[in-house]
């Protein structure tokens, strides 16, 4: 059965409970999360066709999918209509309309609950985490989940595939492989960075499956023909779509790849931290938008998620030498956290901020009223996956 037919038929079956099964990606809702959830759902039903299916959840409100142009492109080129997926709005409806039902959740691409809808359901004892497949730092919770696979790979989708490949003994449809290739190639730069054994195993299986399905080369959908593949060009199309910020305001850009974390200080105070990842330097924001628009985007985020600290983590290449750089930027209204950057030794923060001269005056004006700091990050190897545990450590030990 093709992935499209599967998703259509899944949505056609009404949800009744008492047990509702969901497989959810993380709150950033990036391609890895979306595809890991869809693939998990597909493989589970392939292995256990007569069991209650796991429905793939995108852990965002439906109207935010428009901010993820790479995912829209991948879904479209695989003839998948987003209306056949599930969003936070659906879960909220289910919780409300089926007050006796409880949720069994499989987490993929994260290993702890994220987002207030699911966390609230858990606190209300209406939700259990039943399995985990992830490639982030193990948070050491839900230890009874089965499977509970947490391992380092470039893409979580590789772990999902490898697990199910070891469980399913029938032929795997090429349509699910075409979907799985999207996050693998985006997360590894077409197998050039962050590649681990799990990724290598997965891609060699993908190639075999595509080749034996006789898929011919065709731009827009992954294919292998006589050992040759078109992965590089499709990867570039997806990457371009991911970076495309046309028609977006700062508030859209900050929501596009956002995660919320709550950490506890030494004094057991909860600190809510929103972390947005950006593919452009801070100087780009100030160059392309009015200062008020940038600030409004930050305030919107802060209000919407009741944040104590808003962190913007940028990753880009410096125009003059194409050298990869990262910035660590934070905003807070709480004076206590103004020194946050001073403690994050692992990030190697410094003041060599890209094109700082061009927006220094704007920063000065902003900082009269609020705390808004921008640093260059010396440790360019630290993505959000590594930066967040460092921020957590600082909150837990310095405050
Ligand atoms: Mn991931």
Short mmCIF file of C-alpha atoms and ligand atoms in Angstrom, two decimals:
data_model
loop_
_atom_site.label_atom_id
_atom_site.label_comp_id
_atom_site.label_asym_id
_atom_site.label_seq_id
_atom_site.Cartn_x
_atom_site.Cartn_y
_atom_site.Cartn_z
CA UNK A 1 0.00 0.00 0.00
CA UNK A 2 1.35 3.45 -0.88
CA UNK A 3 1.86 5.96 1.89
CA UNK A 4 -0.76 8.24 0.36
CA UNK A 5 -3.44 5.53 0.25
CA UNK A 6 -2.57 4.56 3.81
CA UNK A 7 -2.96 8.13 5.14
CA UNK A 8 -6.22 8.64 3.27
CA UNK A 9 -7.71 5.44 4.65
CA UNK A 10 -6.49 6.28 8.15
CA UNK A 11 -8.27 9.61 8.14
CA UNK A 12 -11.43 7.92 6.85
CA UNK A 13 -11.70 5.78 10.00
CA UNK A 14 -13.37 7.75 12.80
CA UNK A 15 -11.63 7.92 16.16
CA UNK A 16 -13.77 6.46 18.91
CA UNK A 17 -11.52 5.54 21.80
CA UNK A 18 -11.36 4.48 24.57
CA UNK A 19 -7.69 4.34 23.57
CA UNK A 20 -6.46 6.84 20.99
CA UNK A 21 -3.04 6.14 19.56
CA UNK A 22 -0.87 8.98 18.33
CA UNK A 23 2.71 9.19 17.11
CA UNK A 24 4.08 12.68 17.51
CA UNK A 25 7.17 14.48 16.27
CA UNK A 26 8.72 17.32 18.22
CA UNK A 27 7.45 20.86 18.63
CA UNK A 28 9.73 22.40 16.02
CA UNK A 29 7.77 20.27 13.55
CA UNK A 30 10.70 20.06 11.16
CA UNK A 31 10.83 17.58 8.30
CA UNK A 32 12.53 14.94 10.45
CA UNK A 33 9.70 15.05 12.98
CA UNK A 34 6.93 15.03 10.41
CA UNK A 35 8.33 12.18 8.33
CA UNK A 36 9.41 10.13 11.36
CA UNK A 37 5.81 10.30 12.64
CA UNK A 38 4.25 9.42 9.29
CA UNK A 39 6.67 6.53 8.72
CA UNK A 40 6.16 5.17 12.25
CA UNK A 41 2.42 5.25 11.73
CA UNK A 42 2.69 3.51 8.36
CA UNK A 43 5.05 0.80 9.55
CA UNK A 44 3.07 0.07 12.71
CA UNK A 45 -0.09 -0.58 10.72
CA UNK A 46 1.85 -2.64 8.21
CA UNK A 47 3.13 -4.87 11.01
CA UNK A 48 -0.09 -4.91 13.03
CA UNK A 49 -2.90 -4.33 10.48
CA UNK A 50 -5.72 -5.32 12.79
CA UNK A 51 -4.59 -3.19 15.75
CA UNK A 52 -5.67 0.36 16.53
CA UNK A 53 -3.36 2.52 14.36
CA UNK A 54 -0.96 5.21 15.57
CA UNK A 55 -2.08 8.45 13.92
CA UNK A 56 0.71 10.83 12.86
CA UNK A 57 0.55 14.13 14.75
CA UNK A 58 2.29 17.33 13.71
CA UNK A 59 2.89 19.08 17.04
CA UNK A 60 1.79 22.54 15.81
CA UNK A 61 -1.51 24.26 15.04
CA UNK A 62 -2.51 23.50 11.45
CA UNK A 63 -2.19 27.12 10.31
CA UNK A 64 1.54 27.06 11.08
CA UNK A 65 2.32 24.41 8.46
CA UNK A 66 2.47 27.22 5.85
CA UNK A 67 5.74 28.37 7.48
CA UNK A 68 7.47 25.11 6.51
CA UNK A 69 7.85 25.31 2.77
CA UNK A 70 10.26 22.37 2.56
CA UNK A 71 7.69 20.08 4.17
CA UNK A 72 4.92 21.36 1.91
CA UNK A 73 7.16 20.63 -1.09
CA UNK A 74 8.03 17.12 0.07
CA UNK A 75 4.39 16.28 0.82
CA UNK A 76 3.23 17.70 -2.47
CA UNK A 77 5.82 15.84 -4.53
CA UNK A 78 4.67 12.66 -2.79
CA UNK A 79 0.98 13.48 -3.45
CA UNK A 80 0.21 13.73 0.27
CA UNK A 81 -2.45 16.21 1.23
CA UNK A 82 -1.87 17.83 4.67
CA UNK A 83 -5.58 17.32 5.39
CA UNK A 84 -4.79 13.63 5.80
CA UNK A 85 -2.47 14.37 8.73
CA UNK A 86 -3.29 15.34 12.31
CA UNK A 87 -2.48 18.61 14.08
CA UNK A 88 -2.71 20.01 17.61
CA UNK A 89 -6.17 21.36 16.79
CA UNK A 90 -7.33 17.75 16.20
CA UNK A 91 -5.89 16.57 19.53
CA UNK A 92 -7.57 19.43 21.39
CA UNK A 93 -10.90 18.47 19.76
CA UNK A 94 -10.43 14.80 20.65
CA UNK A 95 -9.63 15.56 24.27
CA UNK A 96 -12.71 17.70 24.50
CA UNK A 97 -15.14 15.53 22.51
CA UNK A 98 -14.08 12.19 24.01
CA UNK A 99 -13.77 12.98 27.71
CA UNK A 100 -13.37 9.32 28.66
CA UNK A 101 -10.73 8.48 26.07
CA UNK A 102 -7.05 8.33 26.88
CA UNK A 103 -4.07 8.88 24.62
CA UNK A 104 -1.26 6.41 24.00
CA UNK A 105 1.59 8.36 22.48
CA UNK A 106 4.71 7.28 20.63
CA UNK A 107 7.36 10.01 20.62
CA UNK A 108 9.67 10.32 17.63
CA UNK A 109 12.47 12.90 17.21
CA UNK A 110 12.14 13.86 20.91
CA UNK A 111 12.11 11.87 24.13
CA UNK A 112 9.94 13.91 26.48
CA UNK A 113 6.51 15.49 26.04
CA UNK A 114 6.54 18.92 24.40
CA UNK A 115 3.80 21.53 24.24
CA UNK A 116 1.11 22.41 26.76
CA UNK A 117 -1.69 20.40 25.07
CA UNK A 118 0.08 17.04 25.53
CA UNK A 119 1.68 17.96 28.85
CA UNK A 120 -1.71 18.99 30.24
CA UNK A 121 -3.26 15.70 29.07
CA UNK A 122 -0.44 13.87 30.83
CA UNK A 123 -0.98 15.82 34.04
CA UNK A 124 -4.69 15.05 33.79
CA UNK A 125 -3.71 11.35 33.65
CA UNK A 126 -5.20 10.99 30.19
CA UNK A 127 -1.94 10.34 28.37
CA UNK A 128 0.75 7.66 28.42
CA UNK A 129 4.00 7.63 26.49
CA UNK A 130 4.26 4.09 25.16
CA UNK A 131 7.30 4.23 22.88
CA UNK A 132 10.22 6.48 21.99
CA UNK A 133 12.56 6.63 18.99
CA UNK A 134 14.86 9.64 19.15
CA UNK A 135 18.31 11.08 18.46
CA UNK A 136 18.39 13.87 21.08
CA UNK A 137 19.99 13.73 24.52
CA UNK A 138 18.19 11.15 26.66
CA UNK A 139 16.08 12.98 29.25
CA UNK A 140 15.77 9.77 31.26
CA UNK A 141 11.97 9.73 31.42
CA UNK A 142 9.31 7.20 30.35
CA UNK A 143 11.74 4.38 30.97
CA UNK A 144 9.03 1.73 30.42
CA UNK A 145 8.39 2.85 26.85
CA UNK A 146 8.83 0.05 24.33
CA UNK A 147 10.64 0.31 22.06
CA UNK A 148 12.75 2.99 23.75
CA UNK A 149 15.49 3.70 21.23
CA UNK A 150 17.67 6.77 21.76
CA UNK A 151 20.81 6.83 19.65
CA UNK A 152 22.96 9.29 17.75
CA UNK A 153 22.09 9.58 14.07
CA UNK A 154 22.04 12.53 11.68
CA UNK A 155 18.33 11.98 11.18
CA UNK A 156 15.82 10.41 13.54
CA UNK A 157 14.00 9.09 10.49
CA UNK A 158 16.90 6.63 10.01
CA UNK A 159 16.28 5.17 13.48
CA UNK A 160 12.56 4.84 12.77
CA UNK A 161 13.22 3.04 9.49
CA UNK A 162 15.95 0.77 10.87
CA UNK A 163 13.78 -0.28 13.79
CA UNK A 164 10.76 -1.13 11.68
CA UNK A 165 12.88 -2.76 8.98
CA UNK A 166 14.10 -5.18 11.64
CA UNK A 167 10.51 -5.94 12.68
CA UNK A 168 8.73 -6.12 9.32
CA UNK A 169 9.50 -9.06 7.10
CA UNK A 170 7.57 -8.08 3.97
CA UNK A 171 8.58 -5.80 1.10
CA UNK A 172 8.62 -2.08 1.94
CA UNK A 173 6.80 0.21 -0.49
CA UNK A 174 8.97 2.69 -2.41
CA UNK A 175 6.57 5.54 -1.61
CA UNK A 176 7.52 5.54 2.10
CA UNK A 177 11.20 5.49 1.17
CA UNK A 178 10.74 8.55 -1.03
CA UNK A 179 9.34 10.34 1.96
CA UNK A 180 12.07 9.10 4.32
CA UNK A 181 14.83 10.35 2.05
CA UNK A 182 13.71 13.97 2.55
CA UNK A 183 14.76 14.38 6.22
CA UNK A 184 17.77 12.11 5.86
CA UNK A 185 19.28 14.24 3.10
CA UNK A 186 18.29 17.56 4.74
CA UNK A 187 19.70 16.51 8.13
CA UNK A 188 22.96 15.22 6.67
CA UNK A 189 23.50 17.64 3.77
CA UNK A 190 23.08 14.76 1.31
CA UNK A 191 25.18 12.43 3.47
CA UNK A 192 28.05 14.94 3.87
CA UNK A 193 27.71 15.90 7.56
CA UNK A 194 26.55 14.42 10.89
CA UNK A 195 26.35 11.02 9.19
CA UNK A 196 26.29 8.06 11.58
CA UNK A 197 26.14 4.32 10.99
CA UNK A 198 22.33 4.31 11.32
CA UNK A 199 22.06 6.81 8.46
CA UNK A 200 24.40 4.78 6.26
CA UNK A 201 22.42 1.59 6.89
CA UNK A 202 19.17 3.37 6.11
CA UNK A 203 20.25 4.95 2.86
CA UNK A 204 21.68 1.74 1.50
CA UNK A 205 18.30 0.07 2.12
CA UNK A 206 16.47 3.04 0.55
CA UNK A 207 18.55 2.72 -2.60
CA UNK A 208 17.87 -1.00 -2.83
CA UNK A 209 14.12 -0.49 -2.39
CA UNK A 210 13.93 2.30 -4.97
CA UNK A 211 16.01 0.37 -7.46
CA UNK A 212 13.98 -2.81 -7.15
CA UNK A 213 10.77 -0.79 -7.49
CA UNK A 214 12.16 0.35 -10.84
CA UNK A 215 11.79 4.05 -10.12
CA UNK A 216 13.22 6.24 -12.81
CA UNK A 217 14.98 9.56 -12.31
CA UNK A 218 12.50 12.32 -11.92
CA UNK A 219 13.18 15.75 -10.44
CA UNK A 220 10.96 16.44 -7.44
CA UNK A 221 10.81 12.86 -6.18
CA UNK A 222 13.77 10.74 -5.14
CA UNK A 223 14.66 7.97 -7.56
CA UNK A 224 17.43 5.52 -8.39
CA UNK A 225 18.04 4.17 -11.86
CA UNK A 226 20.84 1.76 -12.73
CA UNK A 227 22.75 2.77 -9.59
CA UNK A 228 22.48 6.49 -10.38
CA UNK A 229 20.41 8.70 -8.13
CA UNK A 230 18.98 12.22 -8.34
CA UNK A 231 19.37 12.83 -4.60
CA UNK A 232 21.60 15.90 -4.88
CA UNK A 233 19.20 17.92 -7.00
CA UNK A 234 16.13 17.00 -4.94
CA UNK A 235 18.10 17.77 -1.76
CA UNK A 236 18.93 21.20 -3.13
CA UNK A 237 15.28 21.86 -4.00
CA UNK A 238 14.24 20.95 -0.44
CA UNK A 239 17.01 23.03 1.11
CA UNK A 240 16.06 26.03 -0.99
CA UNK A 241 12.41 25.65 0.05
CA UNK A 242 13.43 25.38 3.71
CA UNK A 243 15.43 28.59 3.53
CA UNK A 244 12.77 30.47 1.60
CA UNK A 245 11.46 33.22 3.88
CA UNK A 246 9.67 35.22 1.17
CA UNK A 247 6.51 36.93 2.46
CA UNK A 248 7.34 36.14 6.10
CA UNK A 249 7.39 38.67 8.91
CA UNK A 250 9.79 38.26 11.87
CA UNK A 251 6.91 36.78 13.90
CA UNK A 252 6.54 34.05 11.22
CA UNK A 253 10.29 33.47 11.07
CA UNK A 254 10.53 33.02 14.85
CA UNK A 255 7.64 30.52 14.84
CA UNK A 256 9.00 28.50 11.92
CA UNK A 257 11.47 26.44 13.95
CA UNK A 258 10.56 26.98 17.58
CA UNK A 259 10.85 24.88 20.75
CA UNK A 260 9.71 25.60 24.28
CA UNK A 261 11.64 24.43 27.35
CA UNK A 262 10.92 24.76 31.05
CA UNK A 263 13.87 24.43 33.43
CA UNK A 264 14.10 24.76 37.19
CA UNK A 265 16.46 27.09 39.02
CA UNK A 266 18.32 26.03 42.18
CA UNK A 267 15.50 27.70 44.09
CA UNK A 268 12.96 25.48 42.25
CA UNK A 269 11.61 28.35 40.21
CA UNK A 270 10.34 27.43 36.73
CA UNK A 271 11.91 29.31 33.83
CA UNK A 272 10.15 29.19 30.44
CA UNK A 273 12.54 29.47 27.54
CA UNK A 274 11.54 29.71 23.89
CA UNK A 275 14.26 28.79 21.42
CA UNK A 276 13.88 29.78 17.77
CA UNK A 277 16.38 28.57 15.19
CA UNK A 278 17.08 30.87 12.23
CA UNK A 279 18.97 30.29 9.01
CA UNK A 280 20.01 33.97 8.76
CA UNK A 281 22.20 36.22 10.90
CA UNK A 282 20.70 38.81 13.25
CA UNK A 283 22.09 41.54 10.96
CA UNK A 284 19.82 40.17 8.20
CA UNK A 285 16.76 40.68 10.40
CA UNK A 286 17.63 44.32 11.08
CA UNK A 287 18.47 44.91 7.44
CA UNK A 288 15.24 43.46 6.09
CA UNK A 289 12.75 44.58 8.71
CA UNK A 290 12.05 47.61 10.83
CA UNK A 291 13.34 47.40 14.40
CA UNK A 292 9.72 47.53 15.59
CA UNK A 293 8.83 44.51 13.45
CA UNK A 294 11.72 42.50 14.89
CA UNK A 295 10.74 43.44 18.43
CA UNK A 296 7.08 42.78 17.75
CA UNK A 297 7.99 39.27 16.56
CA UNK A 298 9.86 38.64 19.80
CA UNK A 299 7.08 40.11 21.96
CA UNK A 300 4.46 38.01 20.11
CA UNK A 301 6.41 34.86 20.87
CA UNK A 302 6.98 35.89 24.47
CA UNK A 303 3.29 36.58 25.06
CA UNK A 304 1.98 33.56 23.17
CA UNK A 305 4.12 31.09 25.15
CA UNK A 306 4.51 33.11 28.39
CA UNK A 307 8.29 33.08 28.08
CA UNK A 308 10.83 34.36 30.58
CA UNK A 309 13.60 34.21 28.00
CA UNK A 310 13.45 34.20 24.21
CA UNK A 311 16.56 32.73 22.56
CA UNK A 312 17.32 33.15 18.87
CA UNK A 313 19.96 30.73 17.59
CA UNK A 314 21.23 31.59 14.12
CA UNK A 315 23.22 29.42 11.70
CA UNK A 316 24.49 30.90 8.44
CA UNK A 317 27.62 31.41 6.37
CA UNK A 318 29.49 34.69 6.54
CA UNK A 319 29.11 36.41 3.18
CA UNK A 320 32.73 37.39 2.65
CA UNK A 321 34.35 33.97 3.19
CA UNK A 322 31.45 31.46 3.26
CA UNK A 323 32.64 30.30 6.69
CA UNK A 324 29.86 28.77 8.76
CA UNK A 325 28.92 30.85 11.79
CA UNK A 326 26.41 30.78 14.61
CA UNK A 327 25.00 33.45 16.90
CA UNK A 328 23.42 33.19 20.31
CA UNK A 329 20.95 35.96 20.99
CA UNK A 330 18.55 36.39 23.88
CA UNK A 331 15.81 38.68 25.06
CA UNK A 332 14.36 38.89 28.54
CA UNK A 333 12.42 41.31 30.67
CA UNK A 334 13.82 39.76 33.84
CA UNK A 335 17.01 41.48 34.91
CA UNK A 336 18.14 38.36 36.76
CA UNK A 337 18.70 36.57 33.45
CA UNK A 338 20.63 39.37 31.76
CA UNK A 339 23.87 37.57 32.61
CA UNK A 340 22.77 34.25 31.09
CA UNK A 341 25.43 34.43 28.35
CA UNK A 342 28.25 34.90 30.87
CA UNK A 343 27.87 31.34 32.16
CA UNK A 344 27.55 29.42 28.89
CA UNK A 345 31.27 28.61 28.59
CA UNK A 346 30.61 25.65 26.30
CA UNK A 347 29.17 27.95 23.62
CA UNK A 348 32.35 30.12 23.53
CA UNK A 349 30.41 33.36 23.14
CA UNK A 350 32.27 36.43 21.93
CA UNK A 351 31.57 39.88 20.54
CA UNK A 352 32.73 39.21 16.97
CA UNK A 353 29.11 39.48 15.79
CA UNK A 354 28.61 39.41 12.01
CA UNK A 355 28.04 42.92 10.60
CA UNK A 356 27.50 44.26 14.13
CA UNK A 357 28.51 47.76 13.03
CA UNK A 358 25.46 47.91 10.77
CA UNK A 359 22.97 47.42 13.59
CA UNK A 360 24.89 48.51 16.67
CA UNK A 361 22.92 51.75 17.02
CA UNK A 362 19.62 49.87 16.80
CA UNK A 363 20.78 47.49 19.53
CA UNK A 364 21.80 50.40 21.71
CA UNK A 365 18.37 52.00 21.36
CA UNK A 366 16.59 48.71 22.12
CA UNK A 367 18.73 48.03 25.18
CA UNK A 368 17.68 51.26 26.85
CA UNK A 369 14.38 49.62 27.81
CA UNK A 370 14.88 45.87 27.65
CA UNK A 371 17.60 43.24 27.66
CA UNK A 372 18.46 42.05 24.16
CA UNK A 373 21.91 40.54 23.69
CA UNK A 374 23.64 39.21 20.61
CA UNK A 375 26.85 37.15 20.63
CA UNK A 376 28.90 35.36 18.06
CA UNK A 377 29.20 31.68 19.01
CA UNK A 378 32.75 30.34 18.88
CA UNK A 379 31.54 26.76 19.19
CA UNK A 380 29.96 26.51 15.75
CA UNK A 381 29.50 22.76 16.13
CA UNK A 382 26.83 23.33 18.79
CA UNK A 383 23.38 23.32 17.23
CA UNK A 384 20.21 23.67 19.32
CA UNK A 385 20.59 19.99 20.28
CA UNK A 386 23.77 20.88 22.21
CA UNK A 387 22.97 24.49 23.10
CA UNK A 388 19.79 23.69 25.01
CA UNK A 389 21.44 21.29 27.51
CA UNK A 390 24.05 24.00 28.19
CA UNK A 391 21.35 26.59 28.87
CA UNK A 392 19.61 24.06 31.10
CA UNK A 393 22.82 23.50 33.05
CA UNK A 394 23.26 27.26 33.53
CA UNK A 395 19.69 27.77 34.75
CA UNK A 396 19.98 24.82 37.14
CA UNK A 397 23.35 25.76 38.61
CA UNK A 398 23.71 29.55 38.40
CA UNK A 399 20.22 30.81 39.27
MN1 LIG B 1 15.64 15.36 14.32
#
